[in-house]
Coordinates of C-alpha atoms in Angstrom, one line a residue:
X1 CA 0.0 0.0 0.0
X2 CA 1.2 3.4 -1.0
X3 CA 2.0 5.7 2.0
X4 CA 2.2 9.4 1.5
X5 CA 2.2 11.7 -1.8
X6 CA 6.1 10.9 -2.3
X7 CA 5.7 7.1 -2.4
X8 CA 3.1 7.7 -5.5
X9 CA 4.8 10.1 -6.9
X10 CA 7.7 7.7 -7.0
X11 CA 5.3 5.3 -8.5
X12 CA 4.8 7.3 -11.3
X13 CA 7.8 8.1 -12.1
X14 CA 8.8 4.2 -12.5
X15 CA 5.5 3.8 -14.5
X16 CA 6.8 6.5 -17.1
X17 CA 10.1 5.5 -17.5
X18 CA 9.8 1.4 -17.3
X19 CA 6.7 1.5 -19.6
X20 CA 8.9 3.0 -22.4
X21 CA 11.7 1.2 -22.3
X22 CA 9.9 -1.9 -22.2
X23 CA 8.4 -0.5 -25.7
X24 CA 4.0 -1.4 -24.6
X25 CA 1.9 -0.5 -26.9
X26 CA -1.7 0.3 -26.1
X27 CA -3.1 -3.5 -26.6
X28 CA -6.5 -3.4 -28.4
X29 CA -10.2 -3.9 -26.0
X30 CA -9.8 -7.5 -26.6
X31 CA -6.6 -7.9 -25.8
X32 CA -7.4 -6.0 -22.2
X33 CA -9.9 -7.8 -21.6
X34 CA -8.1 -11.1 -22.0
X35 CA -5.3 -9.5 -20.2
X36 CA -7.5 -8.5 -17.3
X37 CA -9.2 -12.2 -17.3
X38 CA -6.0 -13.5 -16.5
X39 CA -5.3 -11.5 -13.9
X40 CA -6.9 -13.3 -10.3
X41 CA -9.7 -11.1 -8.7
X42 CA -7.7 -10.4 -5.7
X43 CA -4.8 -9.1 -7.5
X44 CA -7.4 -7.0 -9.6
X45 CA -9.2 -6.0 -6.4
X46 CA -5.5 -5.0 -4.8
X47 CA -5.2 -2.5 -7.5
X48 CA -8.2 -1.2 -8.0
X49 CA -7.6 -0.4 -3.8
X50 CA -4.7 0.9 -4.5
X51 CA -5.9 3.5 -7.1
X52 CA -8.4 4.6 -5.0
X53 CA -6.0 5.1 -1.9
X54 CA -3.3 6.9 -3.9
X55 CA -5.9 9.3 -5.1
X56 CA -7.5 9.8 -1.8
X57 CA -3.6 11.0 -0.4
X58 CA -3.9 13.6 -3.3
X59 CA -7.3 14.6 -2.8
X60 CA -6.1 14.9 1.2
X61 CA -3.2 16.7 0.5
X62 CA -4.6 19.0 -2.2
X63 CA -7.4 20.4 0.6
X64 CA -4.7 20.6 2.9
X65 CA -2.8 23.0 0.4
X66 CA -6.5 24.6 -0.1
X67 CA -7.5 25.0 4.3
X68 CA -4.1 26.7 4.8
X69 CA -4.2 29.0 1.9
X70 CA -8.0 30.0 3.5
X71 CA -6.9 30.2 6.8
X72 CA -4.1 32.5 5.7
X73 CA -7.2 34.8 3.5
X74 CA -9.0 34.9 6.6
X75 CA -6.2 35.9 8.5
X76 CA -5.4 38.8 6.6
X77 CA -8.8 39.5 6.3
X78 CA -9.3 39.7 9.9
X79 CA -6.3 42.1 9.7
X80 CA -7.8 44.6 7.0
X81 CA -11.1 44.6 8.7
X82 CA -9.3 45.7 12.3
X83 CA -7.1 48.3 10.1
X84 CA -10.6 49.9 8.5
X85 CA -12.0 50.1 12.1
X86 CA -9.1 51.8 13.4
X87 CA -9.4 54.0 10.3
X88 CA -12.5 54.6 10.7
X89 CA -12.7 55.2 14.7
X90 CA -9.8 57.5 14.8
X91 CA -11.1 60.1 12.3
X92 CA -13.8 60.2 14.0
X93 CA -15.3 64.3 13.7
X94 CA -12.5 64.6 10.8
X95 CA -12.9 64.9 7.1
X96 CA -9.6 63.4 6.2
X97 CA -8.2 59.9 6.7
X98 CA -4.8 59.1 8.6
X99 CA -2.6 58.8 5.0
X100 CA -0.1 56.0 7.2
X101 CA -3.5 53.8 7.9
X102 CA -5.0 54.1 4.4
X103 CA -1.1 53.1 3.4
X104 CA -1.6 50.0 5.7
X105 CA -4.6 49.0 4.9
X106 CA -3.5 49.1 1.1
X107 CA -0.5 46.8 2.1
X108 CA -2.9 44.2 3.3
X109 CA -4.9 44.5 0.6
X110 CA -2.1 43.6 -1.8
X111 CA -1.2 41.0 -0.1
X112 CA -4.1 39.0 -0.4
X113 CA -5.0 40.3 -4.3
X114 CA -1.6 38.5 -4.8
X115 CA -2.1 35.4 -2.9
X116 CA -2.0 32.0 -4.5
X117 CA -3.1 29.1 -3.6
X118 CA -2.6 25.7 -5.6
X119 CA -1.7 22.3 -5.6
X120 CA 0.8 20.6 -8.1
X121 CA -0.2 23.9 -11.0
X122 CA -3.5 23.4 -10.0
X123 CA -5.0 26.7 -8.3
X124 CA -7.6 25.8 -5.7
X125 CA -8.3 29.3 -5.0
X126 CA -9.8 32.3 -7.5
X127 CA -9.2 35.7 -7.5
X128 CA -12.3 36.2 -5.6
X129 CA -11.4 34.4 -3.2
X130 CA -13.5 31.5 -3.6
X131 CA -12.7 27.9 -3.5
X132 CA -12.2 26.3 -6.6
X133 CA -14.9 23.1 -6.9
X134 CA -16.3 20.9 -10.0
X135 CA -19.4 22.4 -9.4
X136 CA -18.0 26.3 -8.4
X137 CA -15.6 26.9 -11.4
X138 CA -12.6 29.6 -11.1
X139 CA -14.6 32.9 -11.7
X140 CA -14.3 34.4 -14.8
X141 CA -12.3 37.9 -15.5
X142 CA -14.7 40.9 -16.9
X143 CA -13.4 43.4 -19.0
X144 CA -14.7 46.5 -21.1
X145 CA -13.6 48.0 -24.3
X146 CA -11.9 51.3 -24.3
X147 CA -12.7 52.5 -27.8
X148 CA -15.5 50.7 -29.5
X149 CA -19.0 50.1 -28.1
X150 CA -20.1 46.9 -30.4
X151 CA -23.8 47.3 -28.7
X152 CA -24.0 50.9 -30.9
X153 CA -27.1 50.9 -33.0
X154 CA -25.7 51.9 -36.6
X155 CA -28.0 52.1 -40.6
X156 CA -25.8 49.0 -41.8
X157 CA -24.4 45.7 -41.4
X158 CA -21.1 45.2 -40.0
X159 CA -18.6 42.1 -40.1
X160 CA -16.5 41.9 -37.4
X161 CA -13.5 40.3 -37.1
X162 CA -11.7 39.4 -33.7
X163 CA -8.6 37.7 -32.9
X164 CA -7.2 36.5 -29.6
X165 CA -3.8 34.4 -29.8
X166 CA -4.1 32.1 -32.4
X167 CA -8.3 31.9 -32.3
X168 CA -10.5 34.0 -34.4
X169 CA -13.9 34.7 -34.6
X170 CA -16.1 36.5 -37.0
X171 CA -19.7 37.8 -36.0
X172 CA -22.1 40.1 -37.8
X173 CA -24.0 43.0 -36.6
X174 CA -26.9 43.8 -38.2
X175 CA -28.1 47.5 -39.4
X176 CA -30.5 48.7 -36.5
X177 CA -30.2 45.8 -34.7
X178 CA -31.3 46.8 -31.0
X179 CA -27.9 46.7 -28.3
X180 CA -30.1 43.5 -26.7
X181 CA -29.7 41.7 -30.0
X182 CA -26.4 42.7 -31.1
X183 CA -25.0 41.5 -27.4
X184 CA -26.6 38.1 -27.8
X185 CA -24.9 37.7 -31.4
X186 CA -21.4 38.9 -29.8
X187 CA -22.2 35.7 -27.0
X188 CA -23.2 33.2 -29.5
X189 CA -19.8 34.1 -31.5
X190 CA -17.5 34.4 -28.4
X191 CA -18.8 31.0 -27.3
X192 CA -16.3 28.7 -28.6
X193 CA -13.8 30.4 -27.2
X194 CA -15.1 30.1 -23.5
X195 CA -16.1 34.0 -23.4
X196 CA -19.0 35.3 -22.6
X197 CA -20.7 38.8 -22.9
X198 CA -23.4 40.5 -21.2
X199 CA -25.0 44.0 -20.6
X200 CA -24.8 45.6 -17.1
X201 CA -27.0 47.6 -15.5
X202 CA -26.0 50.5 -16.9
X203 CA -25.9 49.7 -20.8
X204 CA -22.3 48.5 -21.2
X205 CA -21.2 45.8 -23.0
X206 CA -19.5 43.3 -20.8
X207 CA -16.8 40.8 -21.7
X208 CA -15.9 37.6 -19.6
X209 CA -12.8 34.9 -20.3
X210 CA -10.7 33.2 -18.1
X211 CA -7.5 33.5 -16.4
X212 CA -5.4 33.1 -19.3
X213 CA -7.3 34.9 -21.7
X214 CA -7.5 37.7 -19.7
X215 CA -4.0 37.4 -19.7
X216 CA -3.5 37.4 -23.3
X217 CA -6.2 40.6 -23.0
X218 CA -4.2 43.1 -21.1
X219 CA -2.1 43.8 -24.4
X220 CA -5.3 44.6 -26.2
X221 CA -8.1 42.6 -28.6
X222 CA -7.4 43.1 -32.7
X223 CA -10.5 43.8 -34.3
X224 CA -11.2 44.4 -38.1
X225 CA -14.8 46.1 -38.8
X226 CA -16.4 48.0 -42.3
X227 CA -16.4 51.3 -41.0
X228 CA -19.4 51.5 -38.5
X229 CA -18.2 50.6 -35.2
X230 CA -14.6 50.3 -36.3
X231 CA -12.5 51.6 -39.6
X232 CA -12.9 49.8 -42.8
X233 CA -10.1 47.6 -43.3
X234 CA -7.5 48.2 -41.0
X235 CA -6.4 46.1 -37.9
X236 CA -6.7 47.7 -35.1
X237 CA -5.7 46.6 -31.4
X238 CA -8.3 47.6 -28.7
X239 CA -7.8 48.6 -25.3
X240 CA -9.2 46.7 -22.6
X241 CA -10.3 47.9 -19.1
X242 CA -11.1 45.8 -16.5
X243 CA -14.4 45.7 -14.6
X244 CA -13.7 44.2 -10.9
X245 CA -16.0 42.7 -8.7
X246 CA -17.1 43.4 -5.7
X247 CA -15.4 40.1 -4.0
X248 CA -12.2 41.0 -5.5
X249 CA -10.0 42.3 -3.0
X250 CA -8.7 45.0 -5.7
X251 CA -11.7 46.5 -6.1
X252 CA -12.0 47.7 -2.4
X253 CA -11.5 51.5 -1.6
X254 CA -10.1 53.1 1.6
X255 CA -10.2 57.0 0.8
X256 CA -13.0 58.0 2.0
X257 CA -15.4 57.5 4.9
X258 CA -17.9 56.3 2.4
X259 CA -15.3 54.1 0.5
X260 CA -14.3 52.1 4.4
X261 CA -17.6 51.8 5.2
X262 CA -18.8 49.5 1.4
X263 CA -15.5 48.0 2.0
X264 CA -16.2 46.8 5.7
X265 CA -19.3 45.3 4.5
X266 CA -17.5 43.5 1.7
X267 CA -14.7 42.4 4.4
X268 CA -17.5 40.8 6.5
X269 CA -19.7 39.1 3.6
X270 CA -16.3 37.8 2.4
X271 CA -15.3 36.3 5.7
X272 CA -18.2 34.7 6.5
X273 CA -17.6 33.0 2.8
X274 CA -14.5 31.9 3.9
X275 CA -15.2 30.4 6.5
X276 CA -18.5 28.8 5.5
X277 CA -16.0 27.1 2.7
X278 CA -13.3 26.0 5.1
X279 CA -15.9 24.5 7.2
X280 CA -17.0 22.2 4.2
X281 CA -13.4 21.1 3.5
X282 CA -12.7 20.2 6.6
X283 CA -15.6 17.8 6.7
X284 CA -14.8 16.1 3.9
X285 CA -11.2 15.9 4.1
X286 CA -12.0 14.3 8.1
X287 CA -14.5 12.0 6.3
X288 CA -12.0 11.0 3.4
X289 CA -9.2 10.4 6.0
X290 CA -11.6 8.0 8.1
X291 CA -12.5 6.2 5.0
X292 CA -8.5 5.5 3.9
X293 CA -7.8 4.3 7.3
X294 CA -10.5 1.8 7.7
X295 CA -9.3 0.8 3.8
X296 CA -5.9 0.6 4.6
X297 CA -7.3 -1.9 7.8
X298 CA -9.5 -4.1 5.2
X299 CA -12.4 -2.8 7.4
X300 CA -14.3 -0.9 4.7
X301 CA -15.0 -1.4 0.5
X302 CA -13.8 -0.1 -2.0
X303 CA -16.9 1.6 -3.1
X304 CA -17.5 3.4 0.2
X305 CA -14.3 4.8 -0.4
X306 CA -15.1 6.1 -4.0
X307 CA -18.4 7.5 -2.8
X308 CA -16.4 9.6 -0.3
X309 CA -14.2 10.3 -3.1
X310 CA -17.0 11.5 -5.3
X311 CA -18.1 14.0 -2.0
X312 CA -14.8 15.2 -1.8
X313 CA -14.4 16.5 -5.5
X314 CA -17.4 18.2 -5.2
X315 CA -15.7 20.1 -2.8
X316 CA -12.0 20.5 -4.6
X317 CA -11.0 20.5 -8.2
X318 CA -10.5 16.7 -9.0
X319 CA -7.3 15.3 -8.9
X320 CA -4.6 16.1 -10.8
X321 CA -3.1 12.8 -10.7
X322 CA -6.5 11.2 -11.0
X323 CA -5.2 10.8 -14.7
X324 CA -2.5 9.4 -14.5
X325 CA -3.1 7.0 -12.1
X326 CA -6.2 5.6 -14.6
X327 CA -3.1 5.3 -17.2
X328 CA -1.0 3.7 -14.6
X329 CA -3.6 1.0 -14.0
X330 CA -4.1 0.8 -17.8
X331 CA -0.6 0.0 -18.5
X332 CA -1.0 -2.7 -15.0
X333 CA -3.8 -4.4 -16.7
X334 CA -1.4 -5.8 -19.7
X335 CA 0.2 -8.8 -17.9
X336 CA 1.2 -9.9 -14.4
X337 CA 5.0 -9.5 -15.0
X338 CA 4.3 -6.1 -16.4
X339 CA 2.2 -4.9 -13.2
X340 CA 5.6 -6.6 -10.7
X341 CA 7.3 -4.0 -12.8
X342 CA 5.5 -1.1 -13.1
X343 CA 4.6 -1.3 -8.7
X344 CA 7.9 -2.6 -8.0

C-alpha cells in the first residue's frame, strides 16, 4: 500500500520510464480484456484499492494545500477589517483619513490580491477568493472595451473580425439591430472560445474569459470592422479595461469614509464566505481520512471509499493525478509481470 504523496509520486515516475523502455503499446479492447481475465480477482481487487487510496492521499493533500491557503485569506482579512475600524474610529469628527493607515490598509490588501493558492499547478483558489470546486468553477475575469461600443445601434451591417492568440472569430452585426440583440450575437460568436458577454446595468457591454485569456487581453483585442463601429479595413488593437467585482480584493476603496464603510461590508460578507468554505473542506477531508484508514485496515469497501471520493471532488478540483493514475492501472492491466514491474 502506498503511504504518503512521495511514495506515488515515486510510482509514477517508475511507470513513465519502465513502460517506455519496455516499448508497450496500447493492446486493443480484446486484448485487455483477456489481459485483465488472467489477472486473479484479488490481484485486480488489490489494485483497484490501490488506485483509489493513492488518489485519496492527493485529494487529502490538495485540501490541505486549499485549508491553509484560506486560513491564511482569513487571517489577513481579519487584519484589514481591524485596520478599516481603526481607520474609521480615529477620524472620528475629521474629514480626512490618517494617510499611514490608508497606506496599511493598502498593504494588506495587496497582499491577499496577490495570494495564491494551488496544488501541483492546480489553483484551488480564485481571485475572488472562492474555492475552486467541480461544481463552483474559477470565476471568470470581466473586462470592457476602451474605444468601440459593439452594442451601438448603426443604418448597416457590420462584419466583425476578432482575434485572440491564435483563435479568431467573426460575427455580424446587423443594421438597426437593437444593443439586446447585437449582445446576444457577440455571445453566440465568443462561445467557442469560453467567453461570454453580457449588458450591465447600466448599458455597457461586458466581456468575460478566463484567467489566461485575460492574460493574453491586457495587451489589447485586434478587431477588423467595415467602417461602423470600427475603420474599414485596418487592424486595429483595442484597449481593454477591466471591470472588478465586488469580491475581489482590488476592487475595495479606503479613501474616504464612504469608501471604508462598502469595504467593511464587503470584508464581513467575504469572511463569513470563507469560513463557511473552510468548514465544508474540513468535513470532507475528516471523512475521506476515516474512509483511507478503515481501507488501509481491510475494514471498509472499495466503493464506500469512491463514494467519499465522489463528496470530496465536489468540494476540490478533481485530482490532478486522477489521470495518471487511470493510465498507470491501464498499463498494469497488460500482464502480471508487467504490473511486478511497473509497482515494484
Amino acid at each position: 500500500m502506498l503511504n504518503g504523496i512521495s511514495d506515488s509520486l515515486n510510482v509514477q515516475q517508475r511507470s513513465q520510464t519502465v513502460a517506455p523502455s519496455a516499448g508497450i503499446q496500447q493492446p486493443p479492447k480484446e486484448q485487455t480484456k483477456a489481459n485483465v481475465a488472467s489477472i486473479p480477482s484479488h490481484r485486480l481487487e488489490s489494485y483497484n484499492r490501490w488506485a483509489k487510496v493513492t488518489q485519496g492521499q492527493h485529494k487529502i493533500s490538495a485540501s490541505q494545500v486549499a485549508e491553509q491557503g484560506l486560513l491564511q485569506v482569513q487571517s489577513l482579512l481579519k487584519q484589514l477589517q481591524g485596520q478599516s475600524q481603526q481607520s474609521l474610529s480615529s477620524s472620528l469628527g475629521s474629514s480626512n483619513l490618517d494617510s499611514e493607515q490608508i497606506n496599511r490598509s493598502l498593504q494588506i490588501q495587496q497582499k491577499l490580491a496577490q495570494l495564491e493558492v494551488s496544488y501541483q499547478g492546480k489553483p484551488l483558489v480564485d481571485h475572488q477568493l472562492n474555492l475552486i470546486s467541480s461544481q463552483r468553477p474559477a470565476a471568470k475575469y470581466s473586462f470592457s472595451l476602451k474605444s468601440v461600443d459593439l452594442a451601438a445601434v448603426k443604418p448597416r451591417d457590420e462584419l466583425i473580425n476578432m482575434q485572440l492568440g491564435n483563435e479568431s472569430v467573426r460575427v455580424l452585426l446587423p443594421a438597426n439591430a437593437q444593443p439586446a440583440e447585437l449582445v446576444s450575437r457577440l455571445n453566440s460568436a465568443l462561445k467557442p472560445l469560453d467567453m461570454q458577454v453580457l449588458r450591465s446595468n447600466e448599458g455597457r457591454v461586458i466581456f468575460k474569459s478566463n484567467k489566461q485569456q485575460w492574460q493574453q487581453l491586457q495587451a489589447g483585442l485586434l478587431m477588423i470592422g467595415q467602417g461602423q463601429r470600427l475603420p474599414a479595413g485596418d487592424v486595429r488593437t483595442i484597449k481593454v479595461s477591466e471591470e472588478l467585482n465586488w469580491q475581489d480584493p482590488r476592487e475595495w476603496r479606503f479613501n474616504s469614509h464612504a469608501d471604508l464603510k462598502q469595504t467593511m461590508a464587503k470584508i464581513a460578507k467575504t469572511r463569513h464566505k470563507v469560513e463557511s468554505q473552510l468548514q465544508e473542506l474540513n468535513s470532507g477531508k475528516q471523512q475521506l481520512q476515516q474512509q483511507l484508514h478503515r481501507v488501509n485496515q481491510r475494514k471498509d469497501t472499495v466503493l464506500e471509499l469512491e463514494s467519499t471520493l465522489t463528496q470530496v471532488t465536489s468540494l476540490m478540483q478533481s485530482s490532478p493525478f486522477s489521470l495518471q493514475v487511470t493510465s498507470l492501472m491501464a498499463q498494469a492491466n497488460l500482464s502480471r509481470p508487467q504490473v511486478s514491474a511497473l509497482l515494484s
